Structures are given as C-alpha cells and as structure tokens.
C-alpha cells in the first residue's frame, strides 16, 4: 500500500511544533504538512509538567510567539496559562486538525534517490507502525525524554518508608498539605516548587548539593502592562519583546565580560531579600560564574518570602544515604520527611529519540555538526527547533521556522529537491554543543551534535546575530548544498 505523503512532517505538538505549523501556513502557502505527536495531547512541556506552581522562568513576551501577543498581566506565567496560549494558537489557525496524536516517530530514513524521508510511526504504547513520507522533516521534539525524569542513584533509597516523587511524574494523588517535605535540588523546578508547597505543607526543606544563582523579578511587567493599555496590542507586544530581548542580552553580556561585577549584583539582590543574618555565602553563592548555568528566576521573590516566613528552609550538604525516615547527610545530620521530591532534572535527548538513517546508513547525531543551530551536517532536508540557553526558547524557534520557510520557498522556486549542509574539505574546529556547566547538560552532551568555532557552524546564542543569519543571511552560502531531483 502506498504510504501517505506530505511536503513537510513536523515532529511534536509543543510550543515549537505549533509555532512551526503557523509559519508554514503563513509563509509557504499550499504546502502540505502534518504534525506527528507521540502523546494524546497538545502542549508538550506545558501539558506534561503538573507539579504545583509549574510556571515559566522567562517572561512570556519572549517565550510567546512573535506573531501572537501575550495578553495576560502576568509576565511570568503559570503552566496552565501557557498551555491555553498554545491551544489557542492551534485552534485559531486551524492547526489542531493537522495534528496526529498518539503517533510516535520511531525511525526516519532518508533516500537521496527518491529525495524523501520515510517515517515509521507507531502509537506510543507499542502497536503496529505505519509509514508516512515527506520531503522535509522538521523536528520540534523538545530536548528531553518524556519517559522518565533524571534521578541520581541514591544509596539506601529502598529503605525510605515515605513516598518519593519526581516533578516530571507528579500526579493528583500526591498529598502534601500539613506534611514535612524535602525537595532535593536547586534548579528552576526546585525553586518553583518550594514556595508553592510551603503554602500548605507543615515545612519544606530544600536540600542542595551546591547553590545556584537566584534572582527575584516582578511577576508582572509594569511597563508592558502600561504599553498594552495605551498602544495597539501588537505594537505594545513588539516593544515589550524588544525591551526584554535587549535587557536580557545586556545582562548576559555583563555576566560574560564582568562576571565578578554581575555576581556581586546578583548576591546583593539576594541579601536585600534575606537580610544580613542569612548565610547567603553558603546557600546562594555558587562556585561558578553567572550564566555558566541558567539563572533561576523567582517571581516577586516568592522563594525568599517562603524562607523568611520560616515555612521553608534551605540546606546545602550532600546526601550520604536515604534512611527509613528521610535522608542522612554527609555532615551527619538527618532530615526527616513524609514526602521527598526529587527535583533532580531531566534526561536530555536529541531529535525525540528518533533513529535516523541516511541512504541506508544509521546516523549518530553526535557525529554531526550543527549548521546555523538548526540543521545537521550531511543530513539532507532535516531541521530541528532548539531554543536558546541564555534567553527564551521561542526567540530562536521563531527564527528557525522563518529560515525553514525561506529554504522551502527557495528550493521550490529553483526546482531543488533537497539541501544538505556539507562540512567540505576544510577542517572544522569542533566544540561542545553548548558551553553550560549544568549537570544535566554535562551528563548528556555526548549525545548532541557539535558546533564549530565559526559561522555557519557556530551556535551564537544571540538573537540579534541570528536575525541577520537566519532571516536575512544568504541561503546559497557555499556550505548548504542544493540538489536537483534524482541526484544520487
Ligand atoms: C518545567 C519547565 C519549564 C520551562 N520553562 C522555560 C522558560 O521559562 N523559558 C524557556 O525558554 N524555556 C523553558 N523551558 C524549556 C521548554 O521546554 C521550552 O521552552 C519549550 O516549551 C519547548 O517546546 P518544544 O515544543 O520545543 O518542546 P516540548 O515542549 O518538549 O514538546 C515536544 C513535543 O514533541 C513530542 N515528541 C517528542 N519526541 C517525539 C517523537 N519521537 N514522535 C512524536 N512526538 C514526539 C513530545 O511528546 C512533545 O509533545 C522549560 C522546560 C521545563 C521542563
């Protein structure tokens, strides 16, 4: 039986996949496409994570799409609001009907002879796979595994008599009101959970091995709200978005160029919230430089307020082992808890775990180099949406979608069947995909493509440079090789 064919197949119906569909519809009229989504639901991250207080840690003026203004007064939004925003985008633009749910892409095989991808697509729970084909594959599959969150191997965990829950697997039956809670971790998830759980728990202890930079920001952006009240919605959104982009870039550059100055500024902020009695050196002064890892944002200082109220506390120590009642620390202290939350991170994954083949050969993405931060060397007609590590994810994804649309239109106009970033004969100095020192990146970097030191192999992590590169940069740059149909 002939398999169904599309011009483009998008993998994933999260924030990026829905954005990609919008751009394709708007910029590549008449092109056929579908979205293949492994789960039964839209929204990706914003549907999967259900722990109390789940929220963004970037402002929604940059985490939102360029084409759809964020209208809520909250700049730092809760998970359900972000999910509604994604659903609304899909509904308003008739994207919902293009999503094929319960369709996990397991394998994608490229044939140069036929200039097309063949995808093996199966229901997430197993079941029989079907095949779909497409000319161009756009992976909007996020960056981590949905199967299981990351939990280190804690010695003696089997002795613990209470419940242990990972935030990625939070469910409605997790009861925490009136209980002694222990949250293990110091990242974005831990600092989100602690103040929220502290509202009804007896007490919450945040246990961290080492501190993270934590910065308090207003949950609402007064300038943005004023602009929205006085200017046309789209103009107000555009101005706020650029304000946020430029402020973010300014602070990132300050951190890179004058790390000591940036560190003092960040610590001064923490001290203002916690007062002089609090041991900021131990609990909030990281060993690394600001932006060597993602900063943790706490809206309206909610974490600090929880600590000041006494309903939450922070302990910086190492876990020696779990006990029947809680955990025993390297210092000898035991923390007793009714419920332990392991906010210990994600398992990162490339291309949604899809196995790639090019002309019959299995390709390991880790052996490729990233082209302009969205295509992979020697892999034809494939792009992947991967956001910034130092700014909102969607800023980069919007630009990546624009680039893909330009590419598709260019190929159509010139009659090309496919395009492939070629490494060429010149040696490319390879570097790790990102220069973050965060544990979850370091654990998984070996799975990711490399980047080069120079454009177009460099991941600039810079929105303004990427506008020049992706929105206006030459497509026929001598690196991207275009091929006519039937070219072997
Ligand atoms: C709790 C949390 C908070 C975050 N907050 C922020 C923030 O404030 N700012 C920010 O910039 N970033 C944040 N991030 C990163 C966040 O994941 C991105 O911003 C964004 O939501 C990613 O969207 P996405 O569509 O690319 O990926 P996802 O949201 O992960 O969606 C990917 C989709 O692809 C599907 N999929 C994956 N593999 C396959 C396959 N093989 N076949 C079919 N379907 C597949 C998945 O089921 C999923 O629906 C946060 C992440 C988490 C976990």
Coordinates of C-alpha atoms and ligand atoms in Angstrom, one line a residue:
X1 CA 0.0 0.0 0.0
X2 CA 1.4 3.5 -0.9
X3 CA 2.2 5.5 2.2
X4 CA 0.7 8.9 2.7
X5 CA 3.0 11.7 1.5
X6 CA 3.5 15.3 2.8
X7 CA 5.7 18.2 1.8
X8 CA 6.7 18.6 5.5
X9 CA 6.2 16.5 8.6
X10 CA 6.7 18.2 11.9
X11 CA 7.5 16.0 14.9
X12 CA 5.9 17.3 18.1
X13 CA 2.9 19.4 19.0
X14 CA 4.5 21.5 21.8
X15 CA 5.3 25.2 21.7
X16 CA 7.7 24.8 18.8
X17 CA 5.6 22.4 16.7
X18 CA 2.6 24.6 16.8
X19 CA 4.8 27.7 16.0
X20 CA 6.3 25.8 13.1
X21 CA 2.9 24.9 11.7
X22 CA 1.8 28.6 11.9
X23 CA 4.9 29.7 10.0
X24 CA 4.5 27.1 7.3
X25 CA 0.9 28.0 6.8
X26 CA 1.7 31.7 6.6
X27 CA 4.9 31.6 4.6
X28 CA 4.6 28.5 2.4
X29 CA 1.0 28.6 1.0
X30 CA -0.3 25.4 -0.5
X31 CA 2.3 23.2 1.1
X32 CA 1.0 20.0 2.7
X33 CA 2.1 19.2 6.2
X34 CA 1.0 17.3 9.3
X35 CA 2.2 17.2 12.9
X36 CA 3.0 13.9 14.5
X37 CA 2.6 13.9 18.2
X38 CA 3.5 10.9 20.4
X39 CA 1.1 11.9 23.2
X40 CA -2.6 12.2 23.2
X41 CA -2.4 15.9 24.0
X42 CA -1.1 19.2 22.7
X43 CA 1.4 21.4 24.6
X44 CA 4.4 19.2 25.2
X45 CA 6.2 20.5 28.3
X46 CA 3.3 22.7 29.3
X47 CA 0.9 19.7 29.4
X48 CA 3.4 17.1 30.8
X49 CA 4.5 19.0 33.9
X50 CA 1.8 19.1 36.5
X51 CA 3.6 19.9 39.7
X52 CA 2.2 22.6 42.0
X53 CA 3.2 26.1 40.8
X54 CA 4.6 25.0 37.5
X55 CA 5.5 28.2 35.6
X56 CA 7.9 29.7 33.1
X57 CA 11.1 31.2 34.2
X58 CA 11.3 33.6 31.3
X59 CA 8.9 36.4 30.5
X60 CA 6.1 35.5 28.1
X61 CA 6.9 38.4 25.8
X62 CA 9.9 36.4 24.6
X63 CA 8.7 32.9 25.4
X64 CA 5.5 33.7 23.5
X65 CA 5.5 33.7 19.7
X66 CA 6.5 36.8 17.7
X67 CA 3.2 36.5 15.9
X68 CA 0.8 36.2 18.8
X69 CA 0.8 38.8 21.5
X70 CA 0.8 37.6 25.1
X71 CA -2.2 39.4 26.7
X72 CA -2.1 38.3 30.3
X73 CA -1.0 40.8 33.0
X74 CA 1.4 38.1 34.4
X75 CA 4.8 38.2 32.6
X76 CA 6.0 35.1 34.3
X77 CA 3.1 32.7 33.6
X78 CA 1.8 29.5 35.1
X79 CA 1.8 26.3 33.2
X80 CA -1.9 26.1 32.5
X81 CA -1.9 29.7 31.0
X82 CA 0.9 28.8 28.7
X83 CA -0.9 25.6 27.7
X84 CA -4.0 27.6 26.9
X85 CA -1.9 30.0 24.8
X86 CA -0.5 27.1 22.7
X87 CA -4.0 25.6 22.4
X88 CA -5.5 28.9 21.4
X89 CA -2.8 29.4 18.7
X90 CA -3.6 25.9 17.3
X91 CA -7.3 26.4 17.3
X92 CA -7.3 29.9 15.9
X93 CA -5.1 28.9 13.0
X94 CA -6.8 25.5 12.2
X95 CA -3.6 23.7 13.2
X96 CA -5.4 21.3 15.6
X97 CA -6.9 19.3 12.7
X98 CA -3.4 18.8 11.3
X99 CA -2.1 17.0 14.5
X100 CA -2.0 13.3 14.5
X101 CA -2.0 12.3 18.2
X102 CA -0.6 9.0 19.6
X103 CA 1.9 9.0 16.7
X104 CA 5.4 8.4 17.9
X105 CA 8.1 8.7 15.2
X106 CA 10.5 5.9 15.8
X107 CA 12.6 5.9 12.7
X108 CA 13.2 8.3 9.9
X109 CA 15.1 7.1 6.8
X110 CA 16.2 9.4 4.1
X111 CA 16.6 8.3 0.5
X112 CA 18.6 10.5 -1.8
X113 CA 17.3 8.6 -4.8
X114 CA 13.7 9.5 -4.0
X115 CA 14.6 12.7 -2.2
X116 CA 12.3 11.9 0.7
X117 CA 12.1 10.8 4.2
X118 CA 10.2 7.6 5.2
X119 CA 8.9 7.7 8.8
X120 CA 8.0 4.7 10.9
X121 CA 5.2 6.0 13.1
X122 CA 3.7 3.9 16.0
X123 CA 1.3 4.6 18.9
X124 CA 3.3 5.5 22.0
X125 CA 2.2 2.2 23.8
X126 CA 3.6 0.0 21.0
X127 CA 1.1 -1.3 18.4
X128 CA 1.7 -1.5 14.7
X129 CA 3.8 1.1 12.9
X130 CA 2.6 2.8 9.8
X131 CA 4.8 4.6 7.3
X132 CA 4.5 8.2 6.2
X133 CA 6.7 10.0 3.8
X134 CA 7.7 13.6 3.4
X135 CA 10.2 15.8 1.5
X136 CA 11.3 17.8 4.5
X137 CA 11.4 16.8 8.2
X138 CA 11.1 19.4 10.9
X139 CA 11.9 18.0 14.4
X140 CA 10.1 20.1 17.1
X141 CA 10.5 17.4 19.6
X142 CA 12.0 19.3 22.5
X143 CA 15.2 18.4 24.2
X144 CA 14.4 15.8 26.9
X145 CA 12.9 12.4 27.3
X146 CA 9.2 12.3 28.3
X147 CA 9.6 8.7 29.6
X148 CA 11.4 9.4 32.8
X149 CA 13.0 12.3 34.6
X150 CA 16.6 12.1 35.9
X151 CA 17.2 10.8 39.4
X152 CA 20.7 10.1 40.6
X153 CA 21.3 6.7 42.3
X154 CA 20.8 7.5 45.9
X155 CA 22.3 4.9 48.3
X156 CA 19.7 3.2 50.5
X157 CA 16.7 4.7 48.7
X158 CA 14.9 1.4 49.2
X159 CA 14.9 1.9 52.9
X160 CA 12.8 5.0 52.8
X161 CA 9.3 4.4 54.0
X162 CA 7.6 7.5 52.6
X163 CA 6.8 8.5 49.1
X164 CA 9.3 9.8 46.5
X165 CA 8.1 11.7 43.6
X166 CA 9.9 13.2 40.6
X167 CA 8.3 16.5 39.4
X168 CA 8.0 15.1 35.9
X169 CA 5.7 12.4 37.2
X170 CA 3.6 14.5 39.6
X171 CA 0.0 13.3 39.8
X172 CA -3.1 14.5 41.6
X173 CA -2.8 11.8 44.3
X174 CA 0.4 13.4 45.7
X175 CA -0.7 14.7 49.1
X176 CA 1.5 17.2 50.8
X177 CA -0.7 19.5 52.9
X178 CA 0.4 19.5 56.6
X179 CA 3.4 17.3 55.9
X180 CA 7.1 17.6 56.3
X181 CA 8.6 17.8 52.8
X182 CA 12.0 17.5 51.4
X183 CA 12.8 18.9 47.9
X184 CA 16.1 17.7 46.6
X185 CA 17.6 20.1 44.0
X186 CA 18.4 23.7 43.5
X187 CA 17.4 24.3 39.9
X188 CA 14.4 26.1 38.3
X189 CA 12.0 23.3 39.3
X190 CA 13.1 23.2 43.0
X191 CA 12.9 27.0 43.4
X192 CA 9.4 26.9 41.8
X193 CA 8.2 24.1 44.0
X194 CA 9.4 25.2 47.4
X195 CA 7.3 28.4 47.8
X196 CA 4.3 26.8 46.4
X197 CA 4.5 23.7 48.6
X198 CA 5.3 25.8 51.6
X199 CA 1.8 27.4 51.4
X200 CA 0.2 24.3 52.8
X201 CA 2.9 21.9 53.9
X202 CA 4.0 21.8 57.6
X203 CA 7.5 22.7 56.4
X204 CA 9.6 22.4 53.3
X205 CA 13.4 21.8 53.2
X206 CA 15.2 22.5 50.0
X207 CA 18.3 20.3 50.0
X208 CA 21.0 21.3 47.5
X209 CA 24.5 19.9 46.9
X210 CA 25.6 23.3 45.7
X211 CA 23.9 26.7 45.3
X212 CA 22.5 28.3 42.1
X213 CA 22.2 32.0 41.2
X214 CA 18.7 33.0 42.1
X215 CA 17.3 36.4 41.0
X216 CA 14.0 37.9 42.0
X217 CA 11.9 39.7 39.3
X218 CA 8.4 41.2 39.4
X219 CA 5.8 38.6 38.2
X220 CA 4.2 41.4 36.3
X221 CA 5.9 43.8 34.0
X222 CA 4.5 47.3 34.7
X223 CA 5.9 48.9 31.5
X224 CA 4.4 46.0 29.4
X225 CA 1.0 46.4 31.1
X226 CA 1.1 50.2 30.7
X227 CA 2.1 49.9 27.0
X228 CA -0.7 47.4 26.4
X229 CA -3.2 49.8 28.0
X230 CA -2.1 52.7 25.8
X231 CA -0.9 51.3 22.5
X232 CA -2.3 48.9 19.9
X233 CA -1.8 45.4 21.2
X234 CA 0.7 44.3 18.5
X235 CA 2.9 47.4 18.9
X236 CA 2.9 47.1 22.6
X237 CA 3.9 43.5 22.4
X238 CA 6.6 44.2 19.9
X239 CA 8.1 47.0 22.0
X240 CA 8.0 44.9 25.2
X241 CA 9.5 41.9 23.4
X242 CA 12.4 44.0 22.2
X243 CA 12.8 45.6 25.7
X244 CA 13.1 42.1 27.1
X245 CA 15.5 40.9 24.4
X246 CA 17.8 43.9 24.9
X247 CA 17.8 43.8 28.7
X248 CA 18.5 40.0 28.6
X249 CA 21.4 40.5 26.1
X250 CA 22.8 43.4 28.2
X251 CA 22.8 41.3 31.4
X252 CA 24.1 38.2 29.7
X253 CA 27.0 40.2 28.2
X254 CA 27.7 41.8 31.6
X255 CA 27.9 38.3 33.1
X256 CA 30.3 37.2 30.4
X257 CA 32.5 40.3 30.4
X258 CA 32.5 41.3 34.0
X259 CA 31.5 38.1 35.9
X260 CA 32.6 39.4 39.3
X261 CA 30.5 42.6 39.0
X262 CA 27.5 40.6 37.9
X263 CA 28.0 38.2 40.7
X264 CA 28.1 41.0 43.3
X265 CA 24.9 42.5 41.8
X266 CA 23.1 39.1 42.0
X267 CA 24.2 38.5 45.6
X268 CA 23.3 42.0 46.6
X269 CA 19.7 41.3 45.4
X270 CA 19.6 38.1 47.5
X271 CA 20.9 39.9 50.6
X272 CA 18.2 42.6 50.1
X273 CA 15.6 39.9 50.4
X274 CA 17.0 37.7 53.1
X275 CA 18.8 40.2 55.3
X276 CA 22.2 40.2 56.9
X277 CA 21.6 37.3 59.3
X278 CA 21.0 34.8 56.5
X279 CA 24.0 32.7 55.4
X280 CA 24.0 33.8 51.7
X281 CA 27.6 32.7 51.2
X282 CA 26.7 29.1 51.9
X283 CA 23.3 28.8 50.3
X284 CA 23.2 31.3 47.5
X285 CA 26.7 31.9 46.3
X286 CA 27.6 29.4 43.6
X287 CA 31.1 28.3 42.7
X288 CA 30.6 29.0 39.0
X289 CA 30.3 32.3 37.2
X290 CA 26.8 33.8 36.4
X291 CA 25.4 32.3 33.2
X292 CA 27.8 29.3 33.2
X293 CA 24.4 27.8 34.2
X294 CA 20.9 29.1 33.7
X295 CA 19.9 31.7 36.3
X296 CA 16.9 30.8 38.4
X297 CA 14.3 33.4 38.4
X298 CA 11.8 33.7 41.3
X299 CA 8.8 35.9 40.6
X300 CA 8.2 38.6 43.3
X301 CA 10.9 36.9 45.4
X302 CA 8.5 34.1 46.3
X303 CA 11.3 31.7 47.3
X304 CA 12.9 34.3 49.6
X305 CA 9.5 35.1 51.2
X306 CA 9.0 31.5 52.0
X307 CA 12.4 31.3 53.6
X308 CA 11.8 34.5 55.6
X309 CA 8.4 33.1 56.8
X310 CA 10.1 30.1 58.3
X311 CA 7.8 27.7 56.3
X312 CA 10.7 26.7 54.2
X313 CA 14.5 26.4 54.7
X314 CA 17.5 25.6 52.7
X315 CA 20.3 23.1 53.5
X316 CA 23.5 22.9 51.5
X317 CA 25.0 19.5 52.0
X318 CA 25.5 16.1 50.4
X319 CA 23.2 13.1 50.7
X320 CA 25.1 10.2 52.3
X321 CA 22.2 7.8 52.1
X322 CA 18.5 7.5 52.5
X323 CA 17.1 6.3 55.8
X324 CA 13.7 4.9 56.8
X325 CA 12.6 8.4 57.8
X326 CA 14.4 10.6 55.3
X327 CA 18.0 11.3 54.3
X328 CA 21.3 11.3 56.2
X329 CA 23.7 14.0 55.1
X330 CA 27.5 14.0 54.9
X331 CA 27.6 16.3 57.9
X332 CA 25.9 13.6 59.9
X333 CA 22.5 15.4 60.2
X334 CA 19.3 13.6 59.3
X335 CA 16.4 15.3 57.6
X336 CA 13.1 13.7 58.3
X337 CA 10.4 13.9 55.7
X338 CA 7.0 12.5 54.9
X339 CA 7.4 13.1 51.2
X340 CA 10.6 13.5 49.2
X341 CA 10.5 15.4 45.9
X342 CA 13.5 14.7 43.6
X343 CA 13.8 17.9 41.6
X344 CA 17.0 16.5 40.1
X345 CA 16.4 17.2 36.5
X346 CA 15.7 15.9 33.0
X347 CA 17.2 13.2 30.8
X348 CA 18.2 15.1 27.7
X349 CA 17.5 13.6 24.3
X350 CA 18.2 14.5 20.7
X351 CA 15.6 14.6 18.0
X352 CA 12.9 13.0 20.1
X353 CA 14.8 9.7 20.3
X354 CA 14.1 9.1 16.6
X355 CA 16.6 6.7 14.9
X356 CA 18.0 8.4 11.7
X357 CA 19.2 6.7 8.6
X358 CA 20.6 8.4 5.5
X359 CA 20.7 6.2 2.4
X360 CA 20.6 3.1 4.5
X361 CA 23.3 4.1 7.0
X362 CA 22.4 4.8 10.6
X363 CA 23.5 8.3 11.5
X364 CA 24.5 9.3 15.0
X365 CA 23.6 12.9 15.6
X366 CA 26.6 13.3 17.9
X367 CA 28.9 12.8 15.0
X368 CA 27.4 15.7 13.1
X369 CA 27.9 19.5 13.4
X370 CA 25.1 21.9 13.8
X371 CA 24.5 24.2 10.9
X372 CA 23.2 27.6 11.9
X373 CA 21.8 26.0 15.0
X374 CA 19.1 24.1 13.3
X375 CA 20.4 21.6 10.6
X376 CA 23.0 18.8 10.9
X377 CA 26.0 18.3 8.7
X378 CA 25.5 15.7 5.9
X379 CA 21.8 15.1 6.8
X380 CA 19.5 16.3 3.9
X381 CA 16.2 18.1 4.4
X382 CA 16.2 18.0 8.2
X383 CA 15.8 20.9 10.6
X384 CA 15.4 20.8 14.4
X385 CA 14.0 23.5 16.6
X386 CA 16.3 24.1 19.5
X387 CA 15.9 27.3 21.6
X388 CA 18.5 29.5 23.3
X389 CA 20.1 28.5 26.6
X390 CA 20.7 32.2 27.6
X391 CA 17.3 33.6 26.5
X392 CA 13.8 32.3 25.8
X393 CA 13.4 29.2 23.7
X394 CA 10.9 30.6 21.3
X395 CA 13.0 33.5 20.2
X396 CA 15.3 31.1 18.4
X397 CA 12.5 28.7 17.3
X398 CA 10.6 31.5 15.6
X399 CA 13.7 32.4 13.6
X400 CA 14.4 28.8 12.9
X401 CA 10.9 28.5 11.4
X402 CA 11.4 31.6 9.3
X403 CA 14.6 30.1 8.0
X404 CA 13.0 26.7 7.1
X405 CA 10.2 28.5 5.3
X406 CA 12.7 30.6 3.3
X407 CA 14.6 27.5 2.4
X408 CA 11.5 25.6 1.3
X409 CA 10.4 28.5 -0.9
X410 CA 13.8 28.9 -2.3
X411 CA 14.0 25.2 -3.2
X412 CA 10.6 25.3 -4.8
X413 CA 11.4 28.3 -6.9
X414 CA 14.7 26.8 -8.1
X415 CA 13.4 23.3 -8.6
X416 CA 15.8 21.8 -6.0
X417 CA 14.7 18.5 -4.3
X418 CA 16.9 18.7 -1.3
X419 CA 19.6 20.6 0.5
X420 CA 22.4 19.3 2.7
X421 CA 24.9 21.2 5.0
X422 CA 28.3 19.9 3.8
X423 CA 31.4 20.0 6.0
X424 CA 33.6 20.3 2.9
X425 CA 37.3 19.6 2.8
X426 CA 38.4 22.2 5.3
X427 CA 38.8 21.0 8.9
X428 CA 36.2 22.5 11.3
X429 CA 37.3 23.0 14.9
X430 CA 34.7 21.3 16.9
X431 CA 33.3 22.4 20.2
X432 CA 30.6 21.1 22.5
X433 CA 27.0 21.9 21.6
X434 CA 26.6 24.4 24.5
X435 CA 29.1 25.8 27.0
X436 CA 26.9 25.3 30.0
X437 CA 28.4 23.6 33.1
X438 CA 25.0 22.4 34.4
X439 CA 25.0 18.8 35.4
X440 CA 22.1 17.9 33.1
X441 CA 23.9 19.2 30.0
X442 CA 27.2 17.8 31.0
X443 CA 25.6 14.3 31.5
X444 CA 24.2 14.4 28.0
X445 CA 26.5 16.5 25.8
X446 CA 27.9 13.3 24.2
X447 CA 24.6 12.7 22.6
X448 CA 24.4 16.1 21.0
X449 CA 25.8 17.4 17.7
X450 CA 29.0 19.5 17.9
X451 CA 29.3 23.1 16.9
X452 CA 32.2 24.8 15.1
X453 CA 34.0 27.9 16.0
X454 CA 32.8 29.9 13.1
X455 CA 29.6 30.8 11.3
X456 CA 27.6 28.9 9.9
X457 CA 28.6 26.1 12.3
X458 CA 28.6 28.3 15.4
X459 CA 25.7 28.5 17.8
X460 CA 25.7 32.2 18.6
X461 CA 23.1 32.2 21.4
X462 CA 22.5 35.7 20.3
X463 CA 19.1 36.8 18.9
X464 CA 20.3 39.8 17.0
X465 CA 23.1 37.9 15.2
X466 CA 20.6 35.1 14.5
X467 CA 18.2 37.6 12.9
X468 CA 21.0 38.6 10.5
X469 CA 21.9 34.9 9.9
X470 CA 18.5 33.3 9.7
X471 CA 16.2 36.0 8.5
X472 CA 18.5 37.7 6.0
X473 CA 21.6 35.5 5.5
X474 CA 22.3 34.1 2.1
X475 CA 20.8 30.6 1.6
X476 CA 23.3 29.7 -1.1
X477 CA 26.3 30.2 1.1
X478 CA 28.6 27.5 -0.4
X479 CA 28.0 25.3 2.7
X480 CA 24.4 24.3 2.1
X481 CA 24.4 22.2 -1.0
X482 CA 21.3 22.1 -3.1
X483 CA 20.5 19.1 -5.3
X484 CA 18.2 18.5 -8.2
X485 CA 15.7 15.6 -8.2
X486 CA 17.3 12.3 -9.0
X487 CA 20.8 13.4 -7.9
X488 CA 22.4 10.5 -6.1
Ligands
LIG1 C1 9.2 22.9 33.7 C2 9.9 23.6 32.6 C3 9.8 25.0 32.5 C4 10.4 25.6 31.4 N1 10.4 27.0 31.4 C5 11.0 27.6 30.3 C6 11.0 29.0 30.3 O1 10.5 29.7 31.1 N2 11.7 29.6 29.2 C7 12.2 28.9 28.2 O2 12.8 29.5 27.3 N3 12.2 27.5 28.3 C8 11.6 26.9 29.3 N4 11.6 25.5 29.3 C9 12.1 24.8 28.2 C10 10.9 24.4 27.4 O3 10.8 23.0 27.3 C11 10.7 25.2 26.1 O4 10.7 26.5 26.4 C12 9.6 24.8 25.3 O5 8.4 24.5 26.0 C13 9.9 23.6 24.4 O6 8.9 23.5 23.5 P1 9.1 22.4 22.4 O7 7.8 22.3 21.6 O8 10.3 22.6 21.6 O9 9.4 21.0 23.2 P2 8.4 20.2 24.1 O10 7.5 21.1 24.9 O11 9.2 19.3 24.9 O12 7.4 19.5 23.1 C14 7.9 18.4 22.3 C15 6.8 17.6 21.8 O13 7.3 16.6 20.9 C16 6.7 15.4 21.2 N5 7.7 14.3 20.8 C17 8.9 14.2 21.2 N6 9.5 13.1 20.6 C18 8.6 12.7 19.7 C19 8.6 11.6 18.7 N7 9.7 10.8 18.5 N8 7.5 11.4 18.0 C20 6.4 12.2 18.1 N9 6.3 13.2 19.1 C21 7.4 13.4 19.8 C22 6.5 15.4 22.7 O14 5.5 14.4 23.1 C23 6.1 16.8 22.9 O15 4.7 17.0 22.8 C24 11.0 24.9 30.4 C25 11.1 23.5 30.5 C26 10.5 22.9 31.6 C27 10.6 21.4 31.6

